[in-house]
């Protein structure tokens, strides 16, 4: 099956595209986009991969599924298009950034700037029906994104995986911690953050310390 995807990822994930689950997933997504309103727009479904080639990936952040409101999702987890109001989880991410690294609260919630530095902003489910959170879960996307995580773990080295919240933490079993790093904390959503499970995790400075030890360029968060 011919999928438009950044070349290094297309090579690394080639075995997935002809698998029966992926053909079924593609048929489902095509029907949904043709008959309902879905996000992100079709050209941004694989934006996480397109903005962060396999060999450039240094850090992986795992989300659950895209924002389901109009104009929000841009294919990168926790990220919204320029000009959009920042969702609560993103607000808390930026608050932690300010506390951790002293970075002023950003005007734009578009995290492409992170992706272009080697941060793979990967949702477990890459599409969603408008106003219906989780509507495209358990249709095959998770198998594809799990394969992505496994491939990174197997063929990458010294990657930093940031697992925020219970759902993301379940992905730890896919990661070889003998050669990669995992940082975990609560989710940045208000429910978790306000109970003390998010703020103060210092994941952004900790990530850069790990990268520095390996002689890799730091992320300009």
PDB file of C-alpha atoms in Angstrom:
ATOM      1  CA  UNK A   1       0.000   0.000   0.000  1.00  0.00           C
ATOM      2  CA  UNK A   2       1.421   3.385  -0.981  1.00  0.00           C
ATOM      3  CA  UNK A   3       1.539   5.788   1.953  1.00  0.00           C
ATOM      4  CA  UNK A   4       3.039   9.285   1.742  1.00  0.00           C
ATOM      5  CA  UNK A   5       5.511   9.361   4.603  1.00  0.00           C
ATOM      6  CA  UNK A   6       8.912  10.853   5.326  1.00  0.00           C
ATOM      7  CA  UNK A   7      11.411   8.532   3.542  1.00  0.00           C
ATOM      8  CA  UNK A   8      13.413   7.273   6.547  1.00  0.00           C
ATOM      9  CA  UNK A   9      10.217   6.348   8.386  1.00  0.00           C
ATOM     10  CA  UNK A  10       8.716   4.776   5.293  1.00  0.00           C
ATOM     11  CA  UNK A  11      11.728   2.485   5.065  1.00  0.00           C
ATOM     12  CA  UNK A  12      11.818   1.615   8.770  1.00  0.00           C
ATOM     13  CA  UNK A  13       8.078   0.883   8.939  1.00  0.00           C
ATOM     14  CA  UNK A  14       7.718  -0.728   5.507  1.00  0.00           C
ATOM     15  CA  UNK A  15       6.504  -4.038   6.931  1.00  0.00           C
ATOM     16  CA  UNK A  16       3.455  -2.356   8.458  1.00  0.00           C
ATOM     17  CA  UNK A  17       1.955  -0.975   5.263  1.00  0.00           C
ATOM     18  CA  UNK A  18       1.064  -4.325   3.699  1.00  0.00           C
ATOM     19  CA  UNK A  19      -0.137  -5.903   6.931  1.00  0.00           C
ATOM     20  CA  UNK A  20      -3.857  -6.761   6.991  1.00  0.00           C
ATOM     21  CA  UNK A  21      -4.515  -4.480   9.984  1.00  0.00           C
ATOM     22  CA  UNK A  22      -3.090  -1.475   8.140  1.00  0.00           C
ATOM     23  CA  UNK A  23      -5.223  -2.072   5.065  1.00  0.00           C
ATOM     24  CA  UNK A  24      -8.299  -2.242   7.311  1.00  0.00           C
ATOM     25  CA  UNK A  25      -7.167   0.886   9.163  1.00  0.00           C
ATOM     26  CA  UNK A  26      -6.670   2.780   5.910  1.00  0.00           C
ATOM     27  CA  UNK A  27     -10.140   1.821   4.690  1.00  0.00           C
ATOM     28  CA  UNK A  28     -11.661   2.948   7.993  1.00  0.00           C
ATOM     29  CA  UNK A  29      -9.826   6.296   8.003  1.00  0.00           C
ATOM     30  CA  UNK A  30     -10.704   7.015   4.377  1.00  0.00           C
ATOM     31  CA  UNK A  31     -14.399   6.356   5.062  1.00  0.00           C
ATOM     32  CA  UNK A  32     -14.344   8.543   8.176  1.00  0.00           C
ATOM     33  CA  UNK A  33     -12.681  11.466   6.402  1.00  0.00           C
ATOM     34  CA  UNK A  34     -15.047  11.210   3.444  1.00  0.00           C
ATOM     35  CA  UNK A  35     -18.233  10.911   5.497  1.00  0.00           C
ATOM     36  CA  UNK A  36     -17.576  12.777   8.763  1.00  0.00           C
ATOM     37  CA  UNK A  37     -15.421  15.628  10.022  1.00  0.00           C
ATOM     38  CA  UNK A  38     -12.088  14.372  11.321  1.00  0.00           C
ATOM     39  CA  UNK A  39      -8.855  15.865  12.657  1.00  0.00           C
ATOM     40  CA  UNK A  40      -6.116  16.611  11.875  1.00  0.00           C
ATOM     41  CA  UNK A  41      -6.487  17.434   8.213  1.00  0.00           C
ATOM     42  CA  UNK A  42      -5.397  14.611   5.933  1.00  0.00           C
ATOM     43  CA  UNK A  43      -2.030  16.122   5.042  1.00  0.00           C
ATOM     44  CA  UNK A  44      -1.096  16.295   8.736  1.00  0.00           C
ATOM     45  CA  UNK A  45      -1.992  12.760   9.826  1.00  0.00           C
ATOM     46  CA  UNK A  46       1.684  11.761   9.710  1.00  0.00           C
ATOM     47  CA  UNK A  47       3.045  15.179  10.703  1.00  0.00           C
ATOM     48  CA  UNK A  48       4.924  13.772  13.711  1.00  0.00           C
ATOM     49  CA  UNK A  49       6.974  11.624  11.326  1.00  0.00           C
ATOM     50  CA  UNK A  50       7.311  14.253   8.611  1.00  0.00           C
ATOM     51  CA  UNK A  51       8.731  16.910  10.951  1.00  0.00           C
ATOM     52  CA  UNK A  52      11.060  14.509  12.784  1.00  0.00           C
ATOM     53  CA  UNK A  53      12.857  11.971  10.543  1.00  0.00           C
ATOM     54  CA  UNK A  54      13.879   8.662  12.099  1.00  0.00           C
ATOM     55  CA  UNK A  55      17.608   9.396  12.193  1.00  0.00           C
ATOM     56  CA  UNK A  56      17.064  12.830  13.750  1.00  0.00           C
ATOM     57  CA  UNK A  57      14.928  11.569  16.642  1.00  0.00           C
ATOM     58  CA  UNK A  58      16.425  12.157  20.081  1.00  0.00           C
ATOM     59  CA  UNK A  59      13.358  12.477  22.314  1.00  0.00           C
ATOM     60  CA  UNK A  60       9.919  10.835  22.147  1.00  0.00           C
ATOM     61  CA  UNK A  61       6.787  12.236  23.799  1.00  0.00           C
ATOM     62  CA  UNK A  62       3.718   9.990  23.673  1.00  0.00           C
ATOM     63  CA  UNK A  63       0.160  11.319  23.692  1.00  0.00           C
ATOM     64  CA  UNK A  64      -3.137   9.475  23.346  1.00  0.00           C
ATOM     65  CA  UNK A  65      -5.156  10.924  20.460  1.00  0.00           C
ATOM     66  CA  UNK A  66      -5.510  14.270  18.661  1.00  0.00           C
ATOM     67  CA  UNK A  67      -7.493  17.237  19.898  1.00  0.00           C
ATOM     68  CA  UNK A  68     -11.029  16.930  18.534  1.00  0.00           C
ATOM     69  CA  UNK A  69     -12.062  20.598  18.358  1.00  0.00           C
ATOM     70  CA  UNK A  70     -12.072  22.674  15.145  1.00  0.00           C
ATOM     71  CA  UNK A  71      -8.657  23.943  14.068  1.00  0.00           C
ATOM     72  CA  UNK A  72      -6.750  22.543  17.036  1.00  0.00           C
ATOM     73  CA  UNK A  73      -4.921  19.377  15.952  1.00  0.00           C
ATOM     74  CA  UNK A  74      -1.874  19.596  13.710  1.00  0.00           C
ATOM     75  CA  UNK A  75      -0.626  16.019  13.919  1.00  0.00           C
ATOM     76  CA  UNK A  76       1.772  16.559  16.819  1.00  0.00           C
ATOM     77  CA  UNK A  77       0.784  15.420  20.294  1.00  0.00           C
ATOM     78  CA  UNK A  78      -0.101  18.209  22.754  1.00  0.00           C
ATOM     79  CA  UNK A  79       0.424  20.771  19.950  1.00  0.00           C
ATOM     80  CA  UNK A  80      -2.125  23.135  18.400  1.00  0.00           C
ATOM     81  CA  UNK A  81      -2.051  25.289  15.295  1.00  0.00           C
ATOM     82  CA  UNK A  82      -0.805  28.863  15.528  1.00  0.00           C
ATOM     83  CA  UNK A  83      -3.442  31.247  16.826  1.00  0.00           C
ATOM     84  CA  UNK A  84      -5.413  28.592  18.690  1.00  0.00           C
ATOM     85  CA  UNK A  85      -6.194  28.852  22.396  1.00  0.00           C
ATOM     86  CA  UNK A  86      -3.899  26.570  24.383  1.00  0.00           C
ATOM     87  CA  UNK A  87      -5.681  23.482  25.787  1.00  0.00           C
ATOM     88  CA  UNK A  88      -5.295  22.884  29.539  1.00  0.00           C
ATOM     89  CA  UNK A  89      -2.621  20.171  29.207  1.00  0.00           C
ATOM     90  CA  UNK A  90      -0.489  22.396  26.986  1.00  0.00           C
ATOM     91  CA  UNK A  91      -0.898  25.281  29.436  1.00  0.00           C
ATOM     92  CA  UNK A  92       0.508  23.058  32.183  1.00  0.00           C
ATOM     93  CA  UNK A  93       3.375  21.892  29.955  1.00  0.00           C
ATOM     94  CA  UNK A  94       4.351  25.510  29.350  1.00  0.00           C
ATOM     95  CA  UNK A  95       4.012  26.334  33.063  1.00  0.00           C
ATOM     96  CA  UNK A  96       6.389  23.486  33.905  1.00  0.00           C
ATOM     97  CA  UNK A  97       8.803  24.697  31.235  1.00  0.00           C
ATOM     98  CA  UNK A  98       8.854  28.130  32.859  1.00  0.00           C
ATOM     99  CA  UNK A  99       9.458  26.688  36.322  1.00  0.00           C
ATOM    100  CA  UNK A 100      12.028  24.147  35.130  1.00  0.00           C
ATOM    101  CA  UNK A 101      14.072  26.205  32.681  1.00  0.00           C
ATOM    102  CA  UNK A 102      12.848  29.777  33.126  1.00  0.00           C
ATOM    103  CA  UNK A 103      11.452  29.843  29.594  1.00  0.00           C
ATOM    104  CA  UNK A 104       8.811  32.584  29.192  1.00  0.00           C
ATOM    105  CA  UNK A 105       5.316  31.296  28.455  1.00  0.00           C
ATOM    106  CA  UNK A 106       5.134  30.949  24.631  1.00  0.00           C
ATOM    107  CA  UNK A 107       2.553  32.795  22.561  1.00  0.00           C
ATOM    108  CA  UNK A 108       2.142  29.934  20.093  1.00  0.00           C
ATOM    109  CA  UNK A 109       1.078  26.430  21.058  1.00  0.00           C
ATOM    110  CA  UNK A 110       2.528  24.995  17.849  1.00  0.00           C
ATOM    111  CA  UNK A 111       5.274  22.549  18.836  1.00  0.00           C
ATOM    112  CA  UNK A 112       6.770  22.139  15.368  1.00  0.00           C
ATOM    113  CA  UNK A 113       9.815  23.937  16.762  1.00  0.00           C
ATOM    114  CA  UNK A 114      10.409  20.957  19.056  1.00  0.00           C
ATOM    115  CA  UNK A 115       9.781  18.376  16.338  1.00  0.00           C
ATOM    116  CA  UNK A 116      12.352  19.985  14.040  1.00  0.00           C
ATOM    117  CA  UNK A 117      14.966  19.540  16.764  1.00  0.00           C
ATOM    118  CA  UNK A 118      14.396  15.800  17.051  1.00  0.00           C
ATOM    119  CA  UNK A 119      11.401  15.518  19.392  1.00  0.00           C
ATOM    120  CA  UNK A 120       8.939  12.950  18.043  1.00  0.00           C
ATOM    121  CA  UNK A 121       5.516  14.129  19.226  1.00  0.00           C
ATOM    122  CA  UNK A 122       3.627  10.886  18.754  1.00  0.00           C
ATOM    123  CA  UNK A 123      -0.024  10.297  19.496  1.00  0.00           C
ATOM    124  CA  UNK A 124      -0.913   6.616  19.930  1.00  0.00           C
ATOM    125  CA  UNK A 125      -3.955   7.238  17.699  1.00  0.00           C
ATOM    126  CA  UNK A 126      -3.286   9.579  14.776  1.00  0.00           C
ATOM    127  CA  UNK A 127      -6.842  10.599  13.868  1.00  0.00           C
ATOM    128  CA  UNK A 128     -10.132  11.399  15.605  1.00  0.00           C
ATOM    129  CA  UNK A 129     -13.711  12.267  14.674  1.00  0.00           C
ATOM    130  CA  UNK A 130     -14.737  15.831  15.508  1.00  0.00           C
ATOM    131  CA  UNK A 131     -15.989  16.313  19.085  1.00  0.00           C
ATOM    132  CA  UNK A 132     -15.632  12.587  19.856  1.00  0.00           C
ATOM    133  CA  UNK A 133     -12.515  11.907  21.910  1.00  0.00           C
ATOM    134  CA  UNK A 134     -11.155   8.406  21.410  1.00  0.00           C
ATOM    135  CA  UNK A 135     -13.433   7.705  18.442  1.00  0.00           C
ATOM    136  CA  UNK A 136     -10.610   6.247  16.329  1.00  0.00           C
ATOM    137  CA  UNK A 137      -9.043   4.160  19.062  1.00  0.00           C
ATOM    138  CA  UNK A 138      -8.738   0.388  18.646  1.00  0.00           C
ATOM    139  CA  UNK A 139      -8.932   0.602  14.846  1.00  0.00           C
ATOM    140  CA  UNK A 140      -5.263  -0.190  14.200  1.00  0.00           C
ATOM    141  CA  UNK A 141      -3.426   3.039  14.874  1.00  0.00           C
ATOM    142  CA  UNK A 142      -2.081   1.738  18.179  1.00  0.00           C
ATOM    143  CA  UNK A 143      -0.477  -1.228  16.411  1.00  0.00           C
ATOM    144  CA  UNK A 144       1.227   1.153  13.991  1.00  0.00           C
ATOM    145  CA  UNK A 145       2.467   3.546  16.655  1.00  0.00           C
ATOM    146  CA  UNK A 146       3.587   0.679  18.904  1.00  0.00           C
ATOM    147  CA  UNK A 147       5.637  -0.557  15.947  1.00  0.00           C
ATOM    148  CA  UNK A 148       7.100   2.945  15.726  1.00  0.00           C
ATOM    149  CA  UNK A 149       8.146   2.871  19.382  1.00  0.00           C
ATOM    150  CA  UNK A 150       9.605  -0.642  19.078  1.00  0.00           C
ATOM    151  CA  UNK A 151      11.553   0.328  15.952  1.00  0.00           C
ATOM    152  CA  UNK A 152      12.996   3.388  17.653  1.00  0.00           C
ATOM    153  CA  UNK A 153      13.927   1.373  20.719  1.00  0.00           C
ATOM    154  CA  UNK A 154      15.559  -1.370  18.668  1.00  0.00           C
ATOM    155  CA  UNK A 155      17.430   0.712  16.110  1.00  0.00           C
ATOM    156  CA  UNK A 156      17.986   3.928  18.039  1.00  0.00           C
ATOM    157  CA  UNK A 157      20.371   4.445  20.926  1.00  0.00           C
ATOM    158  CA  UNK A 158      20.302   6.847  23.830  1.00  0.00           C
ATOM    159  CA  UNK A 159      16.784   8.024  23.062  1.00  0.00           C
ATOM    160  CA  UNK A 160      14.820   9.745  25.825  1.00  0.00           C
ATOM    161  CA  UNK A 161      11.195   8.633  26.144  1.00  0.00           C
ATOM    162  CA  UNK A 162       8.923  10.937  28.150  1.00  0.00           C
ATOM    163  CA  UNK A 163       5.936   8.953  29.411  1.00  0.00           C
ATOM    164  CA  UNK A 164       3.322  11.247  30.915  1.00  0.00           C
ATOM    165  CA  UNK A 165       0.323   9.630  32.577  1.00  0.00           C
ATOM    166  CA  UNK A 166      -0.924   6.081  32.924  1.00  0.00           C
ATOM    167  CA  UNK A 167      -1.622   5.478  29.244  1.00  0.00           C
ATOM    168  CA  UNK A 168       1.848   6.525  28.114  1.00  0.00           C
ATOM    169  CA  UNK A 169       3.533   4.601  30.934  1.00  0.00           C
ATOM    170  CA  UNK A 170       2.079   1.367  29.522  1.00  0.00           C
ATOM    171  CA  UNK A 171       4.360   1.869  26.508  1.00  0.00           C
ATOM    172  CA  UNK A 172       7.425   1.314  28.700  1.00  0.00           C
ATOM    173  CA  UNK A 173       7.258  -2.410  27.958  1.00  0.00           C
ATOM    174  CA  UNK A 174       8.066  -1.637  24.310  1.00  0.00           C
ATOM    175  CA  UNK A 175      11.296   0.171  25.185  1.00  0.00           C
ATOM    176  CA  UNK A 176      14.748  -1.337  25.711  1.00  0.00           C
ATOM    177  CA  UNK A 177      15.957   0.491  28.805  1.00  0.00           C
ATOM    178  CA  UNK A 178      19.388  -1.081  28.427  1.00  0.00           C
ATOM    179  CA  UNK A 179      20.241   1.464  25.752  1.00  0.00           C
ATOM    180  CA  UNK A 180      17.491   4.075  26.022  1.00  0.00           C
ATOM    181  CA  UNK A 181      16.150   6.319  28.793  1.00  0.00           C
ATOM    182  CA  UNK A 182      12.649   6.658  30.244  1.00  0.00           C
ATOM    183  CA  UNK A 183      11.345   9.551  32.325  1.00  0.00           C
ATOM    184  CA  UNK A 184       7.855   9.174  33.801  1.00  0.00           C
ATOM    185  CA  UNK A 185       5.431  11.469  35.567  1.00  0.00           C
ATOM    186  CA  UNK A 186       1.750  12.197  35.882  1.00  0.00           C
ATOM    187  CA  UNK A 187      -0.147  13.613  32.933  1.00  0.00           C
ATOM    188  CA  UNK A 188      -0.137  17.397  32.417  1.00  0.00           C
ATOM    189  CA  UNK A 189      -3.952  17.465  32.392  1.00  0.00           C
ATOM    190  CA  UNK A 190      -5.466  19.589  35.192  1.00  0.00           C
ATOM    191  CA  UNK A 191      -6.863  16.522  36.969  1.00  0.00           C
ATOM    192  CA  UNK A 192      -3.409  15.023  37.364  1.00  0.00           C
ATOM    193  CA  UNK A 193      -1.400  18.236  37.614  1.00  0.00           C
ATOM    194  CA  UNK A 194      -3.567  19.735  40.330  1.00  0.00           C
ATOM    195  CA  UNK A 195      -3.111  16.596  42.419  1.00  0.00           C
ATOM    196  CA  UNK A 196       0.651  17.040  42.367  1.00  0.00           C
ATOM    197  CA  UNK A 197       1.598  14.453  39.754  1.00  0.00           C
ATOM    198  CA  UNK A 198       2.914  16.795  37.035  1.00  0.00           C
ATOM    199  CA  UNK A 199       4.472  20.018  38.279  1.00  0.00           C
ATOM    200  CA  UNK A 200       8.074  19.779  39.396  1.00  0.00           C
ATOM    201  CA  UNK A 201       8.985  16.748  37.273  1.00  0.00           C
ATOM    202  CA  UNK A 202      11.787  18.801  35.627  1.00  0.00           C
ATOM    203  CA  UNK A 203      11.606  16.573  32.559  1.00  0.00           C
ATOM    204  CA  UNK A 204      12.854  19.266  30.205  1.00  0.00           C
ATOM    205  CA  UNK A 205      16.077  19.963  32.100  1.00  0.00           C
ATOM    206  CA  UNK A 206      16.542  16.252  32.861  1.00  0.00           C
ATOM    207  CA  UNK A 207      16.220  15.431  29.153  1.00  0.00           C
ATOM    208  CA  UNK A 208      18.866  17.975  28.246  1.00  0.00           C
ATOM    209  CA  UNK A 209      21.205  16.646  30.946  1.00  0.00           C
ATOM    210  CA  UNK A 210      20.882  13.163  29.460  1.00  0.00           C
ATOM    211  CA  UNK A 211      21.512  14.488  25.943  1.00  0.00           C
ATOM    212  CA  UNK A 212      24.524  16.463  27.166  1.00  0.00           C
ATOM    213  CA  UNK A 213      26.071  13.368  28.755  1.00  0.00           C
ATOM    214  CA  UNK A 214      25.816  11.615  25.391  1.00  0.00           C
ATOM    215  CA  UNK A 215      27.283  14.551  23.527  1.00  0.00           C
ATOM    216  CA  UNK A 216      24.047  15.230  21.647  1.00  0.00           C
ATOM    217  CA  UNK A 217      22.707  18.722  20.902  1.00  0.00           C
ATOM    218  CA  UNK A 218      20.303  19.966  23.567  1.00  0.00           C
ATOM    219  CA  UNK A 219      16.672  20.728  22.828  1.00  0.00           C
ATOM    220  CA  UNK A 220      15.833  24.423  22.771  1.00  0.00           C
ATOM    221  CA  UNK A 221      12.495  23.978  24.491  1.00  0.00           C
TER     222      UNK A 221
END
